[in-house]
XYZ file of C-alpha atoms in Angstrom:
558
model
C -17.864 22.794 -4.225
C -16.125 24.470 -7.085
C -13.655 21.640 -8.403
C -10.851 24.342 -9.454
C -8.611 21.105 -9.809
C -10.456 19.784 -13.066
C -8.712 22.296 -15.616
C -5.383 20.523 -15.170
C -7.046 17.188 -15.444
C -5.290 15.851 -18.780
C -7.674 15.754 -21.959
C -8.573 12.031 -21.632
C -9.515 11.746 -17.989
C -13.239 12.098 -17.218
C -14.423 14.536 -14.010
C -16.704 11.569 -12.437
C -17.150 7.685 -12.677
C -19.910 5.592 -12.125
C -19.740 3.800 -8.540
C -22.761 1.878 -9.354
C -21.590 0.583 -12.361
C -21.423 -2.803 -10.934
C -23.168 -4.070 -8.045
C -20.439 -6.367 -6.869
C -16.518 -6.204 -7.112
C -16.604 -9.815 -7.966
C -18.706 -8.808 -11.051
C -15.942 -6.506 -12.292
C -13.194 -8.984 -11.325
C -15.051 -12.146 -13.183
C -15.781 -9.515 -16.553
C -11.998 -8.751 -16.694
C -10.608 -12.159 -15.798
C -12.838 -13.382 -18.996
C -11.864 -10.366 -21.193
C -8.211 -10.967 -21.014
C -8.462 -14.735 -20.130
C -5.231 -15.580 -22.449
C -3.410 -12.831 -21.659
C -0.411 -13.509 -19.599
C -1.680 -11.882 -15.763
C 0.959 -13.065 -12.916
C 4.903 -13.587 -13.103
C 6.585 -15.116 -10.216
C 10.444 -16.333 -9.840
C 10.223 -17.253 -13.156
C 6.836 -18.614 -13.917
C 4.094 -16.851 -15.351
C 0.299 -17.644 -15.095
C -3.067 -16.443 -17.437
C -5.992 -14.693 -15.992
C -7.849 -17.878 -17.356
C -5.221 -20.082 -14.951
C -5.789 -17.688 -12.064
C -9.696 -17.614 -12.362
C -9.768 -21.618 -12.717
C -7.248 -22.014 -9.844
C -9.837 -19.651 -8.089
C -12.987 -21.931 -8.805
C -11.288 -24.532 -7.730
C -10.387 -22.953 -4.283
C -13.442 -21.457 -3.731
C -15.028 -25.113 -4.144
C -13.132 -26.485 -1.630
C -13.778 -23.828 1.296
C -17.064 -23.904 0.411
C -17.157 -27.909 1.161
C -14.788 -26.841 4.274
C -18.575 -25.113 5.516
C -17.699 -21.577 4.744
C -20.422 -19.766 3.562
C -21.005 -15.882 2.551
C -19.722 -13.127 5.116
C -17.057 -15.191 6.896
C -14.181 -14.036 7.026
C -10.552 -15.763 5.886
C -7.203 -14.335 6.569
C -4.856 -14.117 3.583
C -1.063 -14.259 5.147
C 1.328 -14.380 1.990
C 4.062 -12.017 0.427
C 3.648 -11.554 -3.104
C 2.832 -14.920 -4.302
C 0.749 -16.592 -7.364
C -0.979 -17.794 -4.413
C -2.406 -14.679 -3.650
C -4.468 -13.591 -6.483
C -5.850 -16.898 -6.733
C -6.925 -16.816 -2.857
C -8.574 -13.327 -3.498
C -10.817 -14.028 -6.175
C -11.355 -17.036 -4.367
C -12.903 -15.534 -1.254
C -14.815 -12.946 -3.621
C -16.618 -15.414 -5.337
C -17.888 -17.083 -2.686
C -18.649 -13.992 -0.990
C -15.913 -14.336 2.025
C -14.862 -10.936 3.630
C -10.545 -10.854 2.838
C -8.888 -9.825 6.013
C -5.283 -8.849 4.544
C -3.045 -9.493 7.325
C 0.769 -8.901 7.084
C 3.079 -12.122 6.891
C 6.071 -10.349 9.134
C 3.032 -9.723 12.226
C 4.523 -10.761 15.914
C 1.855 -13.194 17.236
C 0.610 -10.989 19.369
C -0.662 -9.030 16.150
C -1.815 -12.034 14.553
C -3.833 -12.944 17.583
C -5.263 -9.374 17.786
C -6.382 -8.899 13.964
C -7.762 -12.922 13.710
C -9.674 -11.843 16.790
C -10.902 -8.587 16.059
C -11.691 -9.378 12.527
C -13.389 -13.004 14.118
C -11.400 -14.692 11.112
C -12.878 -18.413 10.830
C -10.305 -19.881 7.679
C -6.463 -18.697 7.069
C -4.168 -19.240 3.616
C -0.670 -18.576 5.473
C 2.500 -19.275 3.972
C 4.511 -21.808 5.818
C 6.966 -19.644 6.591
C 4.896 -18.028 9.655
C 3.252 -21.509 10.558
C 4.917 -22.002 13.716
C 3.506 -18.598 15.079
C -0.339 -19.375 14.270
C 0.588 -22.880 15.879
C 1.097 -20.720 19.603
C -2.155 -18.804 19.014
C -4.132 -20.960 16.952
C -6.067 -22.179 20.518
C -7.087 -18.299 21.022
C -8.662 -17.594 18.253
C -12.045 -19.042 16.131
C -9.613 -20.168 13.004
C -10.822 -23.678 12.239
C -9.943 -23.697 8.710
C -6.448 -23.702 7.681
C -4.592 -23.643 3.967
C -0.812 -23.506 4.046
C 1.619 -23.538 1.288
C 5.248 -23.106 0.294
C 6.702 -20.309 -1.663
C 7.186 -22.381 -4.344
C 4.196 -23.923 -4.500
C 2.733 -23.075 -8.015
C 5.617 -22.357 -9.760
C 5.516 -25.763 -11.306
C 6.428 -29.808 -10.023
C 9.997 -29.526 -10.576
C 10.885 -26.019 -10.149
C 8.142 -26.057 -7.283
C 10.197 -28.858 -5.542
C 13.772 -27.350 -5.584
C 12.276 -23.790 -4.213
C 10.753 -24.973 -1.550
C 13.615 -27.667 -0.518
C 16.442 -24.297 -0.831
C 13.567 -22.423 1.827
C 13.504 -25.046 4.133
C 16.353 -26.659 4.328
C 19.440 -24.460 2.980
C 17.994 -21.056 4.072
C 16.191 -22.695 7.157
C 13.280 -20.196 6.858
C 10.381 -22.480 7.839
C 10.782 -23.235 11.190
C 8.943 -26.597 12.355
C 5.571 -26.228 12.999
C 2.584 -28.820 13.861
C -0.974 -28.011 12.605
C -2.602 -31.426 11.943
C -5.223 -30.003 10.401
C -4.276 -28.003 8.042
C -4.117 -28.973 4.331
C -1.774 -27.672 1.716
C -2.629 -25.011 -0.820
C -2.137 -27.406 -4.072
C -4.445 -30.029 -2.467
C -6.847 -27.902 -1.626
C -6.921 -26.924 -5.187
C -6.743 -30.812 -6.447
C -9.769 -31.538 -3.906
C -11.494 -28.830 -5.203
C -11.216 -29.222 -9.129
C -14.449 -31.173 -9.620
C -16.331 -29.470 -7.112
C -18.717 -26.619 -7.229
C -19.971 -23.775 -4.691
C -22.622 -21.310 -4.842
C -22.072 -17.637 -6.577
C -22.366 -15.162 -4.176
C -25.293 -12.044 -4.796
C -24.062 -9.732 -2.626
C -25.188 -5.710 -2.315
C -22.784 -2.712 -3.098
C -22.838 -1.791 0.487
C -21.321 -5.175 1.552
C -18.133 -5.128 3.335
C -15.906 -7.058 1.025
C -12.368 -6.216 2.680
C -11.190 -5.672 6.485
C -8.093 -3.961 5.529
C -6.259 -3.239 8.764
C -4.577 -0.002 9.596
C -0.902 0.096 10.285
C -0.988 -0.112 13.646
C 1.587 2.601 14.423
C -0.534 4.936 16.229
C -2.171 2.471 18.454
C -4.136 -1.186 18.472
C -4.917 -1.565 14.339
C -8.324 -0.992 13.320
C -10.293 -2.701 10.571
C -11.476 -0.268 7.727
C -14.783 -1.800 6.094
C -14.217 -1.602 2.394
C -17.603 -2.300 0.131
C -17.832 -3.476 -3.017
C -19.086 0.314 -4.104
C -15.582 1.426 -2.593
C -13.340 -0.798 -4.089
C -15.554 -0.407 -7.272
C -15.238 3.262 -7.500
C -11.148 3.312 -6.590
C -10.884 0.929 -9.840
C -12.976 3.096 -12.080
C -11.116 6.342 -10.379
C -7.559 4.818 -11.025
C -8.199 3.480 -14.501
C -9.887 7.000 -15.613
C -6.433 8.696 -14.036
C -4.688 6.258 -16.344
C -7.451 7.546 -19.238
C -5.066 7.341 -22.541
C -1.577 6.686 -21.552
C -2.028 2.864 -21.149
C -2.845 0.252 -23.847
C -5.132 -2.242 -22.724
C -3.513 -5.578 -22.528
C -0.448 -4.856 -22.801
C 0.877 -3.649 -19.841
C 3.426 -5.050 -17.572
C 3.372 -3.790 -13.669
C 6.195 -4.401 -11.518
C 4.453 -4.825 -8.054
C 7.363 -4.666 -5.223
C 4.756 -3.897 -2.474
C 2.745 -6.378 -1.047
C -0.478 -7.031 -2.260
C -1.491 -6.930 1.554
C -1.256 -3.891 1.635
C -3.778 -1.592 0.429
C -1.824 0.874 -1.921
C -0.649 -2.458 -3.752
C -3.792 -4.602 -3.633
C -5.877 -1.552 -5.311
C -3.707 -0.041 -7.515
C -1.628 -3.507 -8.400
C -3.564 -6.322 -7.912
C -7.480 -4.672 -8.547
C -6.297 -1.789 -11.005
C -4.204 -3.526 -13.241
C -6.760 -6.607 -14.225
C -8.987 -3.625 -15.068
C -6.923 -2.769 -18.048
C -5.530 -6.731 -18.320
C -1.929 -5.718 -17.187
C 0.231 -8.231 -15.711
C 1.992 -8.535 -12.435
C 5.714 -9.119 -11.810
C 4.974 -10.146 -8.188
C 8.071 -9.585 -5.997
C 8.015 -11.876 -3.149
C 11.120 -9.680 -1.384
C 11.827 -6.134 -2.776
C 14.650 -5.680 -0.460
C 16.329 -8.334 -2.262
C 17.416 -5.874 -5.183
C 19.319 -8.886 -6.987
C 16.160 -9.995 -7.761
C 14.154 -7.181 -7.984
C 16.594 -6.182 -10.575
C 16.524 -9.472 -12.298
C 12.412 -8.839 -12.666
C 13.407 -5.546 -14.035
C 15.520 -7.170 -16.933
C 13.146 -10.289 -17.461
C 10.129 -8.239 -18.353
C 9.239 -5.454 -20.520
C 8.264 -3.314 -17.208
C 5.968 -0.359 -18.596
C 4.868 0.604 -15.159
C 5.548 0.756 -11.581
C 4.722 1.613 -7.485
C 6.613 2.236 -5.069
C 7.477 4.433 -1.788
C 10.449 6.975 -1.431
C 12.621 4.287 -0.039
C 12.452 1.587 -2.537
C 12.979 4.523 -4.684
C 15.823 5.787 -3.088
C 17.688 2.246 -2.795
C 17.248 1.981 -6.145
C 18.864 5.532 -7.081
C 21.750 4.492 -4.922
C 22.367 0.810 -7.009
C 24.324 1.585 -9.806
C 22.972 -1.475 -11.785
C 19.766 0.464 -11.759
C 20.960 2.945 -14.145
C 22.027 0.531 -16.445
C 18.200 -0.955 -17.302
C 16.868 -0.154 -20.428
C 13.725 1.993 -19.489
C 12.448 2.759 -23.380
C 9.465 0.345 -22.237
C 8.833 2.745 -18.842
C 5.821 4.764 -18.880
C 4.155 5.206 -15.287
C 5.954 5.477 -11.882
C 3.404 5.983 -8.705
C 4.804 7.051 -5.467
C 2.305 7.007 -2.238
C 2.164 5.622 1.306
C 4.791 7.893 2.587
C 6.105 11.734 1.119
C 8.497 11.445 -1.872
C 11.452 13.758 -1.303
C 12.372 16.122 -3.888
C 16.014 14.782 -4.289
C 14.609 11.424 -4.551
C 12.446 12.203 -7.360
C 14.789 14.460 -8.956
C 17.229 11.420 -9.109
C 15.235 8.973 -10.323
C 13.925 11.586 -13.460
C 17.931 11.933 -14.494
C 18.301 8.108 -14.237
C 15.359 7.308 -16.220
C 15.214 10.125 -18.681
C 11.475 9.381 -19.215
C 9.451 7.879 -16.209
C 8.831 10.703 -13.362
C 7.496 9.729 -10.123
C 4.334 10.763 -10.020
C 3.218 11.384 -6.307
C -0.403 10.223 -5.121
C -1.820 10.266 -1.709
C -4.416 8.145 0.012
C -5.309 6.306 3.235
C -6.329 2.343 3.935
C -9.863 4.360 4.870
C -10.164 5.490 1.614
C -9.647 2.950 -0.333
C -6.722 4.166 -1.188
C -6.319 6.450 -3.580
C -7.626 9.757 -3.337
C -5.378 12.311 -5.248
C -2.743 11.903 -7.686
C -0.194 13.914 -10.277
C -1.453 13.856 -13.744
C 0.285 11.123 -15.433
C 0.703 12.337 -18.624
C 3.692 14.575 -17.292
C 1.941 17.817 -16.100
C 2.357 17.197 -12.406
C 4.583 18.540 -9.342
C 7.128 17.793 -7.877
C 6.627 17.941 -3.751
C 2.697 17.568 -3.705
C 0.333 14.939 -3.929
C -1.630 16.403 -7.101
C -5.468 16.804 -6.973
C -8.032 15.227 -6.502
C -9.291 11.993 -8.688
C -12.561 11.450 -10.476
C -15.683 11.762 -8.231
C -13.585 12.935 -5.521
C -13.716 16.147 -3.493
C -10.915 17.045 -0.920
C -11.239 20.133 1.334
C -9.014 21.895 3.561
C -10.471 22.227 7.197
C -9.294 23.768 10.371
C -7.288 21.815 12.669
C -9.342 22.511 16.046
C -12.815 22.583 14.155
C -13.110 19.659 11.320
C -15.857 22.016 9.952
C -14.581 25.387 9.370
C -13.307 25.124 5.923
C -9.812 27.164 5.532
C -8.935 29.605 2.233
C -6.795 28.331 -0.567
C -3.601 28.236 0.410
C -3.558 28.189 4.402
C -2.578 25.397 6.262
C -5.144 22.522 7.540
C -6.314 19.136 7.977
C -7.106 16.883 5.042
C -10.538 15.756 4.120
C -11.810 13.641 1.573
C -15.435 13.059 0.322
C -16.092 10.402 -2.530
C -17.521 6.553 -3.318
C -14.435 5.061 -2.014
C -14.356 6.382 1.672
C -14.882 3.465 4.038
C -18.023 2.100 5.707
C -16.313 2.544 8.963
C -14.128 0.651 11.498
C -15.427 -3.139 12.095
C -17.021 -3.163 15.831
C -15.596 0.121 16.570
C -18.173 3.197 16.454
C -16.429 5.656 18.387
C -13.274 5.452 16.506
C -15.532 5.663 13.203
C -17.260 9.237 14.428
C -13.750 10.401 15.188
C -12.788 9.906 12.016
C -15.978 10.520 9.999
C -17.655 13.964 9.810
C -21.091 15.291 7.800
C -21.221 18.460 6.797
C -24.652 20.385 6.849
C -25.394 19.147 3.730
C -25.032 15.562 4.977
C -22.048 15.220 3.001
C -19.443 11.895 4.239
C -15.787 13.865 5.227
C -13.060 11.608 6.206
C -10.956 13.072 8.534
C -6.882 12.348 7.475
C -5.013 13.684 10.089
C -3.043 14.950 7.574
C -2.058 18.278 7.362
C -1.906 20.211 3.966
C -2.309 23.460 1.868
C -4.502 23.394 -1.541
C -3.430 26.054 -4.235
C -5.015 28.201 -6.426
C -5.213 25.088 -8.820
C -5.928 22.536 -6.521
C -2.601 20.809 -6.350
C -2.435 20.080 -2.578
C 1.191 19.985 -0.444
C 1.706 17.793 2.614
C 2.858 19.697 5.347
C 2.678 16.486 7.877
C 0.776 14.241 9.963
C -1.193 16.197 13.409
C 0.230 14.347 15.857
C 4.136 13.936 14.348
C 4.132 17.850 14.295
C 6.502 19.035 17.117
C 5.880 21.809 19.393
C 8.890 24.035 19.983
C 8.082 27.425 22.244
C 4.947 27.157 20.887
C 6.043 27.264 17.489
C 4.489 24.216 15.056
C 7.596 22.363 13.609
C 6.664 19.425 10.825
C 9.072 16.765 10.695
C 8.815 16.486 6.664
C 10.299 19.734 6.161
C 13.682 19.201 8.102
C 13.776 15.784 6.389
C 13.067 17.264 2.925
C 15.851 19.998 4.196
C 18.835 16.925 4.854
C 17.313 14.561 2.382
C 19.286 17.067 -0.069
C 22.404 16.911 1.492
C 25.037 14.949 -0.828
C 26.179 12.802 2.381
C 22.691 11.905 3.674
C 20.772 8.628 2.304
C 18.126 8.522 4.713
C 16.210 10.836 7.469
C 13.588 10.930 9.968
C 12.753 13.689 12.731
C 11.051 13.577 15.615
C 10.236 15.702 18.373
C 12.056 14.581 21.861
C 10.932 16.326 25.387
C 13.000 19.474 26.160
C 13.296 21.026 29.811
C 13.204 24.623 27.765
C 10.862 24.619 25.064
C 8.651 21.498 25.406
C 9.579 19.880 22.461
C 13.218 20.092 20.467
C 13.477 18.268 16.982
C 15.962 15.017 16.822
C 17.173 13.970 13.241
C 17.843 10.148 12.838
C 20.166 9.830 9.728
C 21.579 6.845 7.809
C 24.757 8.241 6.208
C 25.796 7.885 2.179
C 29.375 9.180 3.201
C 31.041 7.574 6.154
C 32.918 11.145 6.320
C 29.496 13.069 7.738
C 29.862 14.791 11.132
C 27.194 16.458 13.253
C 28.555 19.313 12.861
C 28.149 19.664 9.336
C 24.684 18.556 9.261
C 23.803 21.257 11.365
C 25.536 23.681 9.618
C 23.531 23.092 6.290
C 19.953 23.019 8.651
C 21.365 26.758 9.687
C 21.363 27.289 6.258
C 18.023 26.323 5.113
C 15.941 26.664 8.400
C 14.661 29.208 10.535
C 16.439 28.960 14.050
C 13.740 26.924 16.044
C 13.089 23.982 13.159
C 17.190 23.141 13.348
C 17.666 19.913 15.283
C 18.840 20.102 18.816
C 20.197 16.048 18.539
C 21.347 13.988 16.111
C 21.783 10.064 16.030
C 23.604 8.328 12.958
C 22.378 4.849 12.634
C 22.978 1.952 10.306
C 19.307 2.072 9.454
C 15.598 3.322 9.826
C 13.059 1.440 11.401
C 10.561 0.639 8.281
C 7.135 -1.049 7.878
C 7.699 -4.055 5.254
C 5.874 -1.308 2.977
C 9.298 0.818 3.748
C 7.574 3.468 5.612
C 9.809 4.805 8.189
C 8.505 4.248 11.525
C 8.928 7.648 13.583
C 6.935 6.485 16.525
C 9.310 3.517 16.952
C 12.563 6.367 16.622
C 10.526 8.520 19.543
C 10.268 5.482 21.617
């Protein structure tokens, strides 16, 4: 395949990386932790630790887990918001050869039970805020080793004690629970401080992370991400940064939870690769605290989703910040709307949102707009180093479409998952092999590639609305209405219609209370062809979202 996009790479960005440069992800991690040992690595709620401190605590935790009976290949769930405990636990698991099961702290008991049983988790580190849920399902799981931590446990003796006191007794965020076998996180570190454990000697194709899909389309599936997958994606993303970043000096704002694949790879892992500090934000919806972090640190990089960027755009305090150090803003997980990107740039003046694209199943990054300012708003950019993308027929996954025509986006590269854990049928649906035996990931996303290799997302195949035989893509309707000055947020879905089979319906959060249905429809008539105009409009105070901020269309349809 001719890689027509390479001509648009910044000068210092490599066409390829070596995914076999390290046999194990932990080898790359340990190298970086040693190289940048005395640099500040992680900051959270006013407390900063160096990479050396994180590494030493990870050794102590690994020794404790080994003494508790955990061995290479065992699965350990990490169920935390963005706290200093997260990278410590991650490094400990990888050094011991455990398979990390990233778990959303806001999961219901049903979702927790499914994920722990599906993954075969034997151990868990959980924030005490959610421990009552664990207590209720514990007898129905295989979990034997339990670590519990408070929000303030790594903030220092006095500050940690005050923080935990406020969280538990003032804000009453910790329901009473009873887990008699649980060990406190700090106690585990103390017990393992002088212990030892054998370093894992794994292989490139060993699964090191079971990363569960969002579960918005049915039962959540565990994507098996290997050493090679994650090493490759770290090197690929580093290649995209090229000479834009300065090793050992960058400061990354991390509002997206690190249990999510976007933040896990780009923030937690890739920043380690360049010795950059992560400013961990436990609750990005607390804009007061988020802005406080922005003022307290010389932020140079940030990841986010459209809803977060939009919320900041509409916060007058955001515009008062000093953006002189900002250089790289990466958006993903959902489409970045042009009005949001344009307003962001008008406010910051120096930090355009570079939209990228990927999936849990691709570790996740597959494409991005160049970070040198040459990106194209409204596209997801071009394939990253050592990655091929093709556009195939929506009905025949082996038939490539001509440039400029829509079809399903498929990804080939060393970052594509091994498969779904214990789900060969689902794996067979997600992965196809071409005539040369090359492995392609079917994304289920509809896109168009232009003659320069830039790709535009049209929509998810399953989200498409079929109106009297015509395809209507929700993103198109949403992009139009997002440009209306009185609209804050919008989501479009298809609903049953007796005449046309389906009809478009939009759910709108008002920016201006005076907005009316008639005004919205009139605006649509100016910008959309007849069958794309919403037949139903519903105003809401807010739209349902995942913890990452992605609007849940399925919840709206239901």
